[in-house]
Coordinates of C-alpha atoms in Angstrom, one line a residue:
M1 CA -0.2 -0.4 -0.1
S2 CA 1.1 3.4 -1.3
L3 CA 1.6 6.0 1.8
A4 CA -1.1 8.2 0.1
A5 CA -3.4 5.3 0.2
D6 CA -2.3 4.3 3.7
A7 CA -3.1 7.8 4.9
R8 CA -6.4 8.0 3.5
A9 CA -7.4 4.3 5.4
P10 CA -8.2 6.0 8.7
L11 CA -11.0 8.3 6.7
R12 CA -12.6 5.9 4.8
A13 CA -12.8 3.6 7.9
A14 CA -14.7 7.1 9.7
L15 CA -17.5 7.3 6.9
P16 CA -20.6 5.7 7.4
A17 CA -21.2 3.0 4.8
R18 CA -24.1 4.0 2.0
G19 CA -27.2 2.3 2.1
H20 CA -29.7 1.9 -0.8
L21 CA -31.6 4.7 0.3
D22 CA -28.7 7.2 0.0
W23 CA -28.0 6.3 -3.2
L24 CA -31.6 6.4 -4.2
E25 CA -32.3 9.6 -2.4
S26 CA -28.7 10.8 -4.6
E27 CA -30.1 10.0 -7.9
A28 CA -33.4 11.8 -7.3
I29 CA -31.3 15.1 -6.1
Y30 CA -29.3 14.9 -9.0
I31 CA -32.1 14.7 -11.5
L32 CA -34.0 17.5 -9.7
R33 CA -31.3 19.4 -9.9
E34 CA -30.8 18.7 -13.9
V35 CA -34.6 20.5 -13.9
A36 CA -34.2 23.5 -12.4
G37 CA -30.7 23.9 -14.1
E38 CA -32.0 22.9 -17.8
C39 CA -35.8 24.1 -17.6
A40 CA -37.3 27.4 -18.0
S41 CA -41.1 26.7 -15.8
P42 CA -41.0 23.3 -14.4
V43 CA -43.4 22.5 -11.7
L44 CA -44.1 19.8 -8.7
F45 CA -47.4 17.7 -8.6
F46 CA -48.0 17.6 -5.4
S47 CA -51.5 15.8 -4.2
G48 CA -50.4 15.0 -0.3
G49 CA -49.6 11.5 -1.0
K50 CA -47.1 9.4 0.1
D51 CA -45.0 9.9 -2.9
S52 CA -45.2 13.7 -3.3
L53 CA -44.2 13.9 0.2
V54 CA -41.5 12.0 -0.4
L55 CA -40.2 14.2 -3.8
L56 CA -41.0 17.6 -1.4
R57 CA -38.2 15.7 1.2
L58 CA -36.1 15.3 -1.9
A59 CA -36.6 19.0 -3.0
E60 CA -35.5 20.4 0.2
K61 CA -32.6 18.6 0.6
A62 CA -32.2 19.6 -3.4
F63 CA -32.6 23.3 -2.4
R64 CA -32.9 24.5 0.8
P65 CA -32.4 27.0 2.5
G66 CA -33.6 28.8 -0.8
R67 CA -37.0 28.4 -2.3
F68 CA -38.2 25.9 -4.6
P69 CA -36.9 26.8 -8.2
F70 CA -40.5 25.9 -9.0
P71 CA -44.1 25.9 -7.7
L72 CA -46.3 22.7 -6.8
L73 CA -49.6 21.7 -8.7
H74 CA -52.4 19.5 -7.8
I75 CA -55.4 18.5 -10.0
D76 CA -58.6 18.2 -7.9
T77 CA -60.6 16.1 -9.1
G78 CA -63.1 17.2 -6.0
H79 CA -63.7 13.6 -5.3
N80 CA -60.6 13.2 -3.0
F81 CA -60.5 12.2 0.6
P82 CA -60.5 15.2 3.3
E83 CA -58.2 14.4 5.0
V84 CA -55.8 14.5 2.1
I85 CA -56.5 17.7 1.0
E86 CA -56.5 19.3 4.6
F87 CA -52.9 17.6 4.6
R88 CA -51.8 19.1 1.3
D89 CA -52.9 22.3 2.0
R90 CA -51.2 22.4 5.9
R91 CA -47.9 20.8 4.6
A92 CA -47.7 23.6 1.5
A93 CA -48.7 26.3 3.9
E94 CA -45.6 24.8 6.6
L95 CA -43.1 25.0 3.7
G96 CA -44.2 28.4 2.6
E97 CA -44.3 27.3 -1.2
R98 CA -46.9 28.2 -3.8
L99 CA -49.4 25.5 -4.5
I100 CA -51.4 26.1 -7.7
V101 CA -54.5 24.1 -7.9
R102 CA -56.7 23.2 -10.2
S103 CA -60.2 21.3 -10.3
V104 CA -61.5 19.0 -12.9
E105 CA -65.1 20.8 -11.5
D106 CA -63.7 23.8 -13.5
S107 CA -62.8 21.6 -16.7
I108 CA -66.5 20.1 -16.9
R109 CA -68.3 23.6 -16.3
R110 CA -66.1 25.0 -19.2
G111 CA -67.3 21.6 -21.4
T112 CA -63.7 20.6 -22.0
V113 CA -64.7 17.6 -19.7
R114 CA -67.9 15.7 -19.8
L115 CA -68.7 12.9 -18.0
R116 CA -71.5 9.9 -18.9
A117 CA -72.8 9.9 -15.2
A118 CA -72.6 12.6 -12.2
D119 CA -71.1 9.5 -10.2
E120 CA -68.6 8.7 -12.6
S121 CA -65.1 8.5 -11.8
R122 CA -62.8 11.3 -12.3
N123 CA -60.1 9.7 -12.4
A124 CA -59.0 9.8 -16.1
A125 CA -60.5 13.2 -16.7
Q126 CA -57.7 14.5 -15.0
S127 CA -55.9 14.5 -18.0
V128 CA -57.3 17.2 -19.5
T129 CA -57.3 19.4 -16.4
L130 CA -53.9 18.9 -16.3
L131 CA -53.2 19.5 -19.9
E132 CA -55.1 22.7 -19.6
A133 CA -52.7 23.8 -16.7
I134 CA -49.5 23.0 -18.1
S135 CA -50.7 25.3 -21.1
E136 CA -52.3 27.8 -18.8
F137 CA -48.4 28.3 -17.3
S138 CA -46.3 27.2 -20.1
F139 CA -44.7 24.4 -18.3
D140 CA -41.5 23.1 -19.9
A141 CA -41.2 20.2 -16.8
A142 CA -43.2 18.4 -14.8
I143 CA -42.0 16.2 -11.9
G144 CA -43.9 13.4 -10.3
G145 CA -44.0 10.5 -8.4
A146 CA -45.2 8.0 -10.3
R147 CA -42.4 4.7 -9.9
R148 CA -42.0 1.9 -11.8
D149 CA -42.9 -0.9 -9.5
E150 CA -46.5 0.5 -9.9
E151 CA -47.7 -1.0 -13.1
K152 CA -46.8 -2.5 -16.3
A153 CA -47.5 1.0 -18.2
R154 CA -45.2 2.9 -16.1
A155 CA -42.8 0.8 -16.1
K156 CA -41.7 1.8 -19.6
E157 CA -41.3 5.3 -18.6
R158 CA -38.3 6.9 -18.5
V159 CA -37.1 9.6 -16.2
F160 CA -37.6 12.3 -18.5
S161 CA -40.6 11.6 -20.3
F162 CA -41.3 13.3 -23.6
R163 CA -44.3 14.9 -24.1
D164 CA -45.6 16.1 -27.5
E165 CA -47.3 19.6 -28.2
F166 CA -50.8 17.7 -27.7
G167 CA -49.3 16.5 -24.5
Q168 CA -49.2 13.1 -25.5
W169 CA -47.0 10.1 -24.8
D170 CA -45.6 7.7 -27.6
P171 CA -43.3 4.7 -25.5
K172 CA -41.6 4.4 -28.9
N173 CA -40.9 7.9 -29.2
Q174 CA -38.2 8.6 -26.4
R175 CA -34.9 9.6 -25.9
P176 CA -32.1 7.5 -24.7
E177 CA -30.7 7.8 -21.3
L178 CA -27.6 6.0 -21.1
W179 CA -25.0 7.0 -18.2
D180 CA -27.7 9.0 -16.7
L181 CA -27.7 11.5 -19.1
Y182 CA -30.8 13.3 -20.0
N183 CA -31.9 15.1 -22.3
P184 CA -35.2 17.8 -21.5
R185 CA -35.0 20.1 -24.2
V186 CA -38.5 20.7 -25.9
H187 CA -39.8 22.9 -28.6
R188 CA -42.3 25.7 -27.4
G189 CA -46.0 23.5 -26.6
E190 CA -44.0 20.6 -25.6
H191 CA -43.1 19.4 -22.2
V192 CA -41.7 16.7 -20.2
R193 CA -42.8 14.1 -17.2
V194 CA -39.7 14.1 -14.7
F195 CA -39.8 11.0 -12.3
P196 CA -36.9 11.2 -9.6
I197 CA -38.1 8.1 -7.5
S198 CA -38.5 6.0 -11.0
N199 CA -36.4 3.6 -9.3
W200 CA -37.8 3.5 -6.2
T201 CA -40.7 0.6 -4.9
E202 CA -43.1 0.9 -2.6
L203 CA -41.3 -0.7 0.1
D204 CA -38.4 2.1 -0.6
V205 CA -40.9 4.7 -0.4
W206 CA -41.7 3.6 3.2
Q207 CA -38.4 2.9 4.5
Y208 CA -37.4 6.6 3.3
I209 CA -40.6 8.1 5.4
A210 CA -39.6 6.3 8.8
R211 CA -35.8 7.2 8.3
E212 CA -37.2 10.9 7.4
R213 CA -39.8 10.6 10.0
L214 CA -42.1 12.4 7.5
A215 CA -45.9 12.7 8.6
V216 CA -48.6 11.6 6.3
P217 CA -52.5 11.7 5.8
S218 CA -53.7 9.8 8.4
I219 CA -55.4 7.4 6.2
Y220 CA -52.0 5.6 5.3
Y221 CA -52.5 4.1 8.6
S222 CA -54.4 2.1 10.3
H223 CA -58.0 3.0 11.3
R224 CA -61.7 1.5 11.2
R225 CA -63.9 2.1 8.1
Q226 CA -67.1 1.0 6.8
V227 CA -66.5 -1.0 3.8
V228 CA -68.0 -3.4 1.3
R229 CA -66.5 -6.8 -0.6
R230 CA -66.7 -6.1 -4.1
N231 CA -64.8 -7.9 -6.8
G232 CA -62.0 -9.0 -4.5
L233 CA -61.5 -5.1 -3.3
L234 CA -63.0 -3.5 -0.2
V235 CA -64.8 -0.9 -1.1
P236 CA -65.1 2.4 1.3
V237 CA -68.9 3.3 2.1
T238 CA -68.7 7.0 1.4
G239 CA -71.5 9.3 -0.3
L240 CA -69.6 8.2 -3.6
T241 CA -69.6 5.0 -3.5
P242 CA -73.0 3.8 -1.7
P243 CA -73.2 0.1 -1.1
R244 CA -75.4 -2.1 -4.0
P245 CA -78.4 -4.1 -2.6
G246 CA -77.7 -7.0 -1.3
E247 CA -73.8 -5.6 0.1
N248 CA -73.3 -6.3 3.3
V249 CA -71.4 -3.5 5.3
E250 CA -68.5 -4.2 7.9
E251 CA -66.6 -1.9 10.2
I252 CA -63.0 -3.4 10.0
P253 CA -59.3 -2.2 10.2
V254 CA -58.0 -0.7 7.2
R255 CA -55.3 1.4 6.1
F256 CA -54.8 2.7 2.1
R257 CA -52.0 2.0 0.4
T258 CA -52.3 4.9 -2.2
V259 CA -54.6 7.8 -2.4
G260 CA -56.9 9.0 -4.9
D261 CA -60.4 9.7 -6.3
I262 CA -62.4 8.2 -3.6
S263 CA -64.7 7.0 -6.5
C264 CA -62.0 3.9 -7.5
T265 CA -59.1 4.0 -4.4
C266 CA -60.0 1.3 -2.2
P267 CA -57.7 0.8 1.4
V268 CA -56.8 -3.0 2.1
E269 CA -57.3 -4.8 5.3
S270 CA -54.6 -3.9 8.1
T271 CA -53.7 -3.0 11.7
A272 CA -50.6 -1.6 10.8
A273 CA -50.3 2.0 12.5
T274 CA -46.6 3.2 12.1
A275 CA -44.7 3.5 9.1
E276 CA -42.3 0.3 10.5
A277 CA -45.7 -1.7 10.5
I278 CA -46.3 -1.0 7.0
I279 CA -42.7 -2.0 6.4
V280 CA -43.5 -5.5 7.4
E281 CA -46.6 -5.5 5.6
T282 CA -45.1 -3.9 2.5
A283 CA -41.9 -6.7 2.5
A284 CA -44.4 -9.5 2.6
T285 CA -47.3 -8.6 0.0
R286 CA -46.9 -9.9 -3.5
I287 CA -49.9 -7.5 -5.0
T288 CA -49.0 -4.0 -6.4
E289 CA -50.5 -1.0 -4.5
R290 CA -52.6 -0.1 -7.5
G291 CA -53.4 -3.5 -8.0
A292 CA -54.6 -4.2 -5.0
T293 CA -56.4 -0.7 -4.6
R294 CA -57.5 1.1 -7.7
M295 CA -61.0 -0.1 -9.3
D296 CA -60.5 1.7 -12.2
D297 CA -57.0 -0.5 -12.3
Q298 CA -58.6 -3.5 -12.7
T299 CA -58.3 -3.8 -16.6
S300 CA -55.3 -4.2 -19.1
E301 CA -52.1 -3.2 -19.5
A302 CA -53.2 -1.5 -22.8
S303 CA -55.8 0.5 -21.5
M304 CA -53.4 1.6 -19.1
E305 CA -50.8 3.1 -21.9
R306 CA -53.6 4.4 -23.5
R307 CA -54.9 6.4 -21.0
K308 CA -51.1 7.2 -20.4
K309 CA -50.9 8.0 -24.5
E310 CA -53.7 10.5 -23.9
G311 CA -52.0 12.7 -21.1
Y312 CA -52.4 10.8 -17.9
F313 CA -49.8 10.8 -15.2

């Protein structure tokens, strides 16, 4: 061993070993800084859900003590769980960051969204409102918390996912990302969707929440709720999702693995009341969070891919 190498040995011994969360965090921070450095008008999606909360913490580590170099944006269906909306507003206020909210209700009033029935899920309709918001503010990069492990169509996304002037996604017309080199440049009217936590899993997200001691909406933890069993799912009993004739209403301990439009989001039976307990459950499950909890995701991969091509998150 050379004298120089020998002198570095005590320093190496003093440095803590980097775990997989450290590497994922570093990659995500690098991506966020690339967006800030290369894009003229980026925005970060923030719904109050666990993945967007992780993005907020990563943005804090990337840019604090300065302000975020982008506003926050939520597309509100008008049918979101009230606990999540309250948490969204409170967290944005705590950070002192600008939160832009655009509503599917407004798109319905404008006539750009037309539903077949008043109680139809508005989840897919968010695409129209999102594209309207991107056009309104001329955003050229939209940062989201999608992960490749969620379902097969999302697994086809690049980290910097190109959208054409109509906001549409063509999985066969995406840019190479060799050696983590990203190309965010777009022409006027085009934009990229950026997914800094693409390589994370649901388990990684909960391990990070536990490590960073992040607060999350209360419905992520076990609580008692009235549900009915329908098509292998636990459907919450609400004004938007009432029980059907012949269905038996039960009140059982549940938690939500993902949060979204009430009309299509289901909890799972669980007694996990802490992040650590959720980590144990998540490590043992073999069903993806969207496959277990989204009524509108009980469809084919081709159907979800079609939605994404039309501008869906």
